[in-house]
XYZ file of N, CA and C in Angstrom:
444
model
N -84.490 198.218 133.965
C -85.685 199.028 133.934
C -85.331 200.499 134.142
N -84.425 200.780 135.060
C -84.082 202.179 135.327
C -83.414 202.845 134.124
N -82.599 202.108 133.400
C -81.980 202.683 132.196
C -83.045 203.023 131.164
N -83.966 202.107 130.966
C -85.055 202.336 130.010
C -85.913 203.506 130.472
N -86.175 203.580 131.754
C -86.978 204.675 132.312
C -86.265 206.012 132.132
N -84.964 206.036 132.392
C -84.186 207.269 132.233
C -84.225 207.747 130.777
N -84.032 206.814 129.845
C -84.099 207.154 128.424
C -85.488 207.671 128.073
N -86.505 206.993 128.538
C -87.885 207.401 128.280
C -88.148 208.825 128.782
N -87.680 209.119 129.980
C -87.854 210.463 130.544
C -87.132 211.520 129.711
N -85.918 211.197 129.266
C -85.149 212.146 128.434
C -85.859 212.418 127.113
N -86.388 211.385 126.506
C -87.105 211.550 125.243
C -88.361 212.385 125.459
N -89.087 212.089 126.501
C -90.309 212.854 126.794
C -89.995 214.344 126.928
N -88.969 214.656 127.708
C -88.611 216.074 127.899
C -88.187 216.734 126.586
N -87.473 215.991 125.747
C -86.958 216.561 124.500
C -88.051 216.827 123.476
N -89.111 216.032 123.475
C -90.128 216.182 122.422
C -91.432 216.793 122.920
N -91.500 217.135 124.167
C -92.782 217.586 124.726
C -93.340 218.831 124.033
N -92.499 219.672 123.463
C -92.961 220.882 122.793
C -93.175 220.700 121.288
N -92.966 219.499 120.789
C -93.120 219.233 119.364
C -94.549 219.499 118.907
N -94.687 220.112 117.762
C -96.018 220.417 117.213
C -96.635 219.241 116.458
N -95.794 218.367 115.928
C -96.259 217.218 115.154
C -96.840 216.166 116.111
N -98.122 216.290 116.347
C -98.788 215.434 117.331
C -98.756 213.951 116.962
N -98.883 213.635 115.679
C -98.850 212.240 115.238
C -97.517 211.588 115.549
N -96.437 212.285 115.209
C -95.109 211.740 115.489
C -94.880 211.638 116.993
N -95.270 212.671 117.694
C -95.096 212.695 119.150
C -95.842 211.521 119.804
N -97.050 211.242 119.336
C -97.820 210.119 119.874
C -97.112 208.783 119.612
N -96.549 208.630 118.415
C -95.871 207.381 118.076
C -94.643 207.143 118.951
N -93.809 208.162 119.090
C -92.585 207.983 119.874
C -92.922 207.838 121.361
N -93.950 208.546 121.823
C -94.362 208.403 123.220
C -94.885 206.999 123.492
N -95.624 206.445 122.541
C -96.127 205.089 122.715
C -94.976 204.088 122.788
N -94.012 204.211 121.906
C -92.874 203.286 121.884
C -92.059 203.363 123.162
N -91.761 204.573 123.615
C -90.909 204.719 124.798
C -91.619 204.229 126.048
N -92.899 204.541 126.192
C -93.606 204.105 127.399
C -93.888 202.605 127.366
N -94.145 202.062 126.195
C -94.390 200.629 126.063
C -93.152 199.825 126.442
N -91.985 200.312 126.046
C -90.734 199.629 126.380
C -90.587 199.519 127.905
N -90.734 200.621 128.581
C -90.574 200.649 130.037
C -91.656 199.818 130.727
N -92.893 200.006 130.316
C -93.997 199.300 130.952
C -93.910 197.789 130.778
N -93.499 197.341 129.599
C -93.404 195.899 129.363
C -92.247 195.256 130.124
N -91.174 195.997 130.337
C -90.095 195.465 131.178
C -90.623 195.248 132.595
N -91.256 196.262 133.131
C -91.796 196.153 134.491
C -92.846 195.051 134.581
N -93.725 195.008 133.603
C -94.782 194.000 133.616
C -94.203 192.589 133.516
N -93.172 192.425 132.703
C -92.555 191.111 132.547
C -92.010 190.556 133.845
N -91.407 191.410 134.638
C -90.843 190.930 135.890
C -91.888 190.762 136.982
N -93.106 191.146 136.715
C -94.191 190.916 137.667
C -95.065 189.736 137.285
N -94.806 189.137 136.143
C -95.594 187.991 135.688
C -95.140 186.729 136.391
N -96.073 185.852 136.641
C -95.777 184.618 137.353
C -95.339 183.487 136.430
N -95.988 183.364 135.281
C -95.643 182.235 134.416
C -94.462 182.603 133.517
N -93.711 181.585 133.184
C -92.547 181.753 132.317
C -92.969 182.298 130.962
N -94.054 181.747 130.419
C -94.536 182.168 129.108
C -94.928 183.645 129.107
N -95.660 184.079 130.111
C -96.086 185.484 130.189
C -94.888 186.410 130.383
N -93.959 185.987 131.235
C -92.770 186.790 131.503
C -91.974 186.993 130.214
N -91.761 185.890 129.506
C -91.007 185.950 128.256
C -91.742 186.792 127.218
N -93.052 186.654 127.161
C -93.853 187.423 126.213
C -93.733 188.922 126.480
N -93.849 189.320 127.722
C -93.751 190.747 128.063
C -92.370 191.305 127.742
N -91.336 190.545 128.069
C -89.983 191.021 127.769
C -89.733 191.057 126.263
N -90.341 190.130 125.525
C -90.252 190.182 124.065
C -90.926 191.426 123.509
N -92.075 191.779 124.090
C -92.760 193.010 123.661
C -91.930 194.238 124.010
N -91.251 194.205 125.153
C -90.388 195.327 125.538
C -89.253 195.480 124.528
N -88.688 194.354 124.111
C -87.612 194.386 123.110
C -88.130 194.919 121.775
N -89.323 194.483 121.382
C -89.940 194.997 120.152
C -90.182 196.501 120.239
N -90.685 196.959 121.375
C -90.943 198.394 121.561
C -89.648 199.189 121.514
N -88.583 198.597 122.022
C -87.274 199.243 121.966
C -86.840 199.405 120.505
N -87.086 198.383 119.694
C -86.783 198.477 118.261
C -87.637 199.526 117.571
N -88.918 199.600 117.930
C -89.791 200.634 117.365
C -89.316 202.022 117.762
N -88.893 202.162 119.000
C -88.375 203.443 119.469
C -87.138 203.844 118.674
N -86.283 202.882 118.388
C -85.078 203.159 117.616
C -85.442 203.707 116.234
N -86.449 203.117 115.604
C -86.889 203.601 114.296
C -87.398 205.036 114.405
N -88.177 205.320 115.437
C -88.702 206.681 115.631
C -87.566 207.686 115.860
N -86.527 207.263 116.559
C -85.371 208.145 116.775
C -84.678 208.443 115.449
N -84.498 207.416 114.598
C -83.919 207.634 113.266
C -84.743 208.653 112.481
N -86.039 208.488 112.493
C -86.922 209.415 111.782
C -86.770 210.819 112.348
N -86.788 210.937 113.662
C -86.667 212.253 114.308
C -85.363 212.945 113.934
N -84.297 212.184 113.826
C -83.008 212.760 113.417
C -83.076 213.216 111.957
N -83.647 212.359 111.107
C -83.696 212.645 109.674
C -84.516 213.888 109.365
N -85.616 214.090 110.073
C -86.474 215.244 109.765
C -86.179 216.454 110.643
N -85.147 216.328 111.487
C -84.681 217.486 112.246
C -85.414 217.762 113.553
N -86.140 216.798 114.082
C -86.826 216.997 115.370
C -85.860 216.906 116.540
N -84.791 216.140 116.374
C -83.743 216.075 117.390
C -82.392 216.190 116.707
N -81.408 216.694 117.436
C -80.078 216.847 116.833
C -79.380 215.493 116.754
N -78.402 215.422 115.874
C -77.732 214.155 115.595
C -76.990 213.593 116.815
N -76.417 214.446 117.609
C -75.674 213.977 118.808
C -76.638 213.315 119.806
N -77.746 213.963 120.084
C -78.745 213.407 121.003
C -79.294 212.111 120.434
N -79.611 212.121 119.151
C -80.137 210.922 118.505
C -79.159 209.763 118.578
N -77.879 210.048 118.329
C -76.863 208.989 118.387
C -76.772 208.409 119.799
N -76.842 209.256 120.809
C -76.819 208.779 122.196
C -78.026 207.882 122.478
N -79.198 208.325 122.038
C -80.415 207.541 122.260
C -80.378 206.221 121.496
N -79.855 206.249 120.272
C -79.747 205.014 119.493
C -78.818 204.013 120.178
N -77.715 204.505 120.688
C -76.785 203.646 121.410
C -77.456 203.041 122.645
N -78.181 203.858 123.366
C -78.852 203.384 124.578
C -79.940 202.358 124.254
N -80.733 202.606 123.211
C -81.766 201.624 122.855
C -81.132 200.313 122.414
N -80.016 200.385 121.725
C -79.326 199.171 121.298
C -78.843 198.369 122.500
N -78.267 199.044 123.469
C -77.777 198.362 124.668
C -78.925 197.776 125.491
N -79.994 198.525 125.643
C -81.150 198.032 126.393
C -81.748 196.809 125.701
N -81.883 196.870 124.394
C -82.416 195.754 123.628
C -81.545 194.507 123.779
N -80.245 194.690 123.715
C -79.316 193.575 123.881
C -79.440 192.966 125.274
N -79.559 193.801 126.270
C -79.696 193.299 127.639
C -80.986 192.492 127.817
N -82.074 193.016 127.281
C -83.347 192.290 127.371
C -83.236 190.959 126.633
N -82.682 190.997 125.426
C -82.524 189.773 124.636
C -81.647 188.742 125.324
N -80.562 189.192 125.920
C -79.675 188.278 126.642
C -80.387 187.652 127.819
N -81.164 188.442 128.480
C -81.903 187.935 129.632
C -82.888 186.849 129.209
N -83.562 187.078 128.114
C -84.515 186.085 127.606
C -83.783 184.822 127.150
N -82.720 184.980 126.376
C -82.008 183.847 125.771
C -81.285 182.962 126.778
N -80.817 183.505 127.845
C -80.001 182.718 128.768
C -80.828 182.058 129.857
N -82.109 181.905 129.614
C -83.022 181.174 130.471
C -83.227 181.797 131.838
N -82.769 183.011 132.046
C -82.995 183.640 133.348
C -84.481 183.823 133.594
N -85.182 184.092 132.545
C -86.617 184.296 132.678
C -87.305 183.001 133.053
N -86.811 181.907 132.525
C -87.566 180.673 132.652
C -87.151 179.744 133.780
N -85.883 179.736 134.167
C -85.501 178.630 135.026
C -84.852 178.987 136.350
N -84.616 180.218 136.646
C -83.865 180.524 137.852
C -84.685 180.847 139.085
N -85.954 181.061 138.938
C -86.761 181.375 140.106
C -87.775 180.262 140.294
N -87.754 179.654 141.449
C -88.734 178.611 141.719
C -89.806 179.151 142.642
N -90.909 178.498 142.665
C -92.027 178.906 143.508
C -91.756 178.563 144.961
N -92.380 179.273 145.887
C -92.142 179.021 147.302
C -92.630 177.637 147.725
N -91.910 177.090 148.673
C -92.315 175.814 149.246
C -93.397 176.060 150.277
N -94.334 175.152 150.363
C -95.402 175.302 151.354
C -95.094 174.484 152.601
N -93.899 173.877 152.669
C -93.549 173.001 153.778
C -92.620 173.658 154.791
N -92.567 174.950 154.849
C -91.662 175.634 155.762
C -92.409 176.116 157.001
N -91.721 176.046 158.121
C -92.321 176.556 159.355
C -91.890 177.990 159.621
N -91.002 178.534 158.794
C -90.514 179.888 159.004
C -91.582 180.917 158.662
N -91.728 181.949 159.486
C -92.698 182.997 159.195
C -92.183 184.024 158.194
N -90.893 183.961 157.870
C -90.293 184.968 156.998
C -90.458 184.566 155.547
N -90.935 185.489 154.712
C -91.264 185.121 153.332
C -90.083 184.847 152.425
N -88.902 185.376 152.719
C -87.800 185.220 151.777
C -86.610 184.489 152.373
N -86.869 183.531 153.220
C -85.788 182.719 153.770
C -85.399 181.670 152.749
N -84.215 181.116 152.909
C -83.745 180.120 151.948
C -84.631 178.880 151.930
N -85.340 178.619 153.020
C -86.216 177.458 153.011
C -87.459 177.682 152.153
N -87.788 178.949 151.876
C -88.960 179.229 151.053
C -88.625 179.469 149.596
N -87.522 180.146 149.334
C -87.185 180.516 147.962
C -85.838 179.931 147.594
N -85.797 179.339 146.433
C -84.546 178.829 145.904
C -84.353 179.485 144.544
N -83.275 180.240 144.379
C -83.060 180.911 143.106
C -81.590 181.171 142.880
N -81.257 181.375 141.630
C -79.917 181.762 141.243
C -79.805 183.274 141.368
N -78.631 183.761 141.723
C -78.436 185.205 141.816
C -78.196 185.833 140.451
N -78.013 185.013 139.418
C -77.733 185.517 138.081
C -78.751 186.541 137.585
N -80.079 186.310 137.693
C -81.003 187.325 137.177
C -80.914 188.632 137.944
N -80.578 188.537 139.222
C -80.485 189.755 140.012
C -79.226 190.538 139.664
N -78.170 189.817 139.285
C -76.962 190.473 138.808
C -77.280 191.238 137.526
N -78.028 190.597 136.626
C -78.439 191.263 135.393
C -79.252 192.512 135.698
N -80.236 192.378 136.579
C -81.084 193.518 136.912
C -80.281 194.638 137.550
N -79.332 194.290 138.407
C -78.494 195.300 139.020
C -77.713 196.054 137.951
N -77.190 195.326 136.968
C -76.486 195.979 135.859
C -77.440 196.872 135.074
N -78.651 196.398 134.852
C -79.634 197.175 134.109
C -79.951 198.481 134.822
N -80.105 198.429 136.135
C -80.493 199.633 136.861
C -79.331 200.529 137.210
N -78.093 200.002 137.213
C -76.943 200.827 137.556
C -76.151 201.265 136.343
N -76.621 200.887 135.141
C -75.967 201.323 133.909
C -74.575 200.718 133.753
N -74.369 199.501 134.237
C -73.086 198.831 134.114
C -73.214 197.695 133.115
N -72.052 197.218 132.631
C -72.047 196.117 131.671
C -72.440 194.817 132.346
N -73.177 193.999 131.620
C -73.565 192.677 132.105
C -72.736 191.649 131.372
N -71.963 190.875 132.090
C -71.138 189.815 131.506
C -71.451 188.494 132.188
N -72.374 187.719 131.596
C -72.789 186.454 132.255
C -71.655 185.452 132.332
């Protein structure tokens, strides 16, 4: 999420003075939708909703990539900046896709048990989960490679 947010912020700053309001609206929608859907996906309770939100985030990332290509072609952004953004959107998209495909979204987090006497919400008796999704998220937020 932090990588997507950082990219979104960079794009916003780069195009904020653009006069072409239609193009600016399109790229702003794509960049904010990508970030928002990632965050929303990880806040969803059901597997289906979580997967759906992350799929929309991946789609928005693809839409953003198209807008970056257009911006480069018509001269709204320089080729070096565009190439950096294209690389970043590709990596973010791959990370989201890997997360969806490797069942992290669907099978690694179980619901809390109601049979615990512990008052602490995140004790091992209440939550059972694999650390794999958190490793992925840590890579996503620290800009490091994810190797499952």
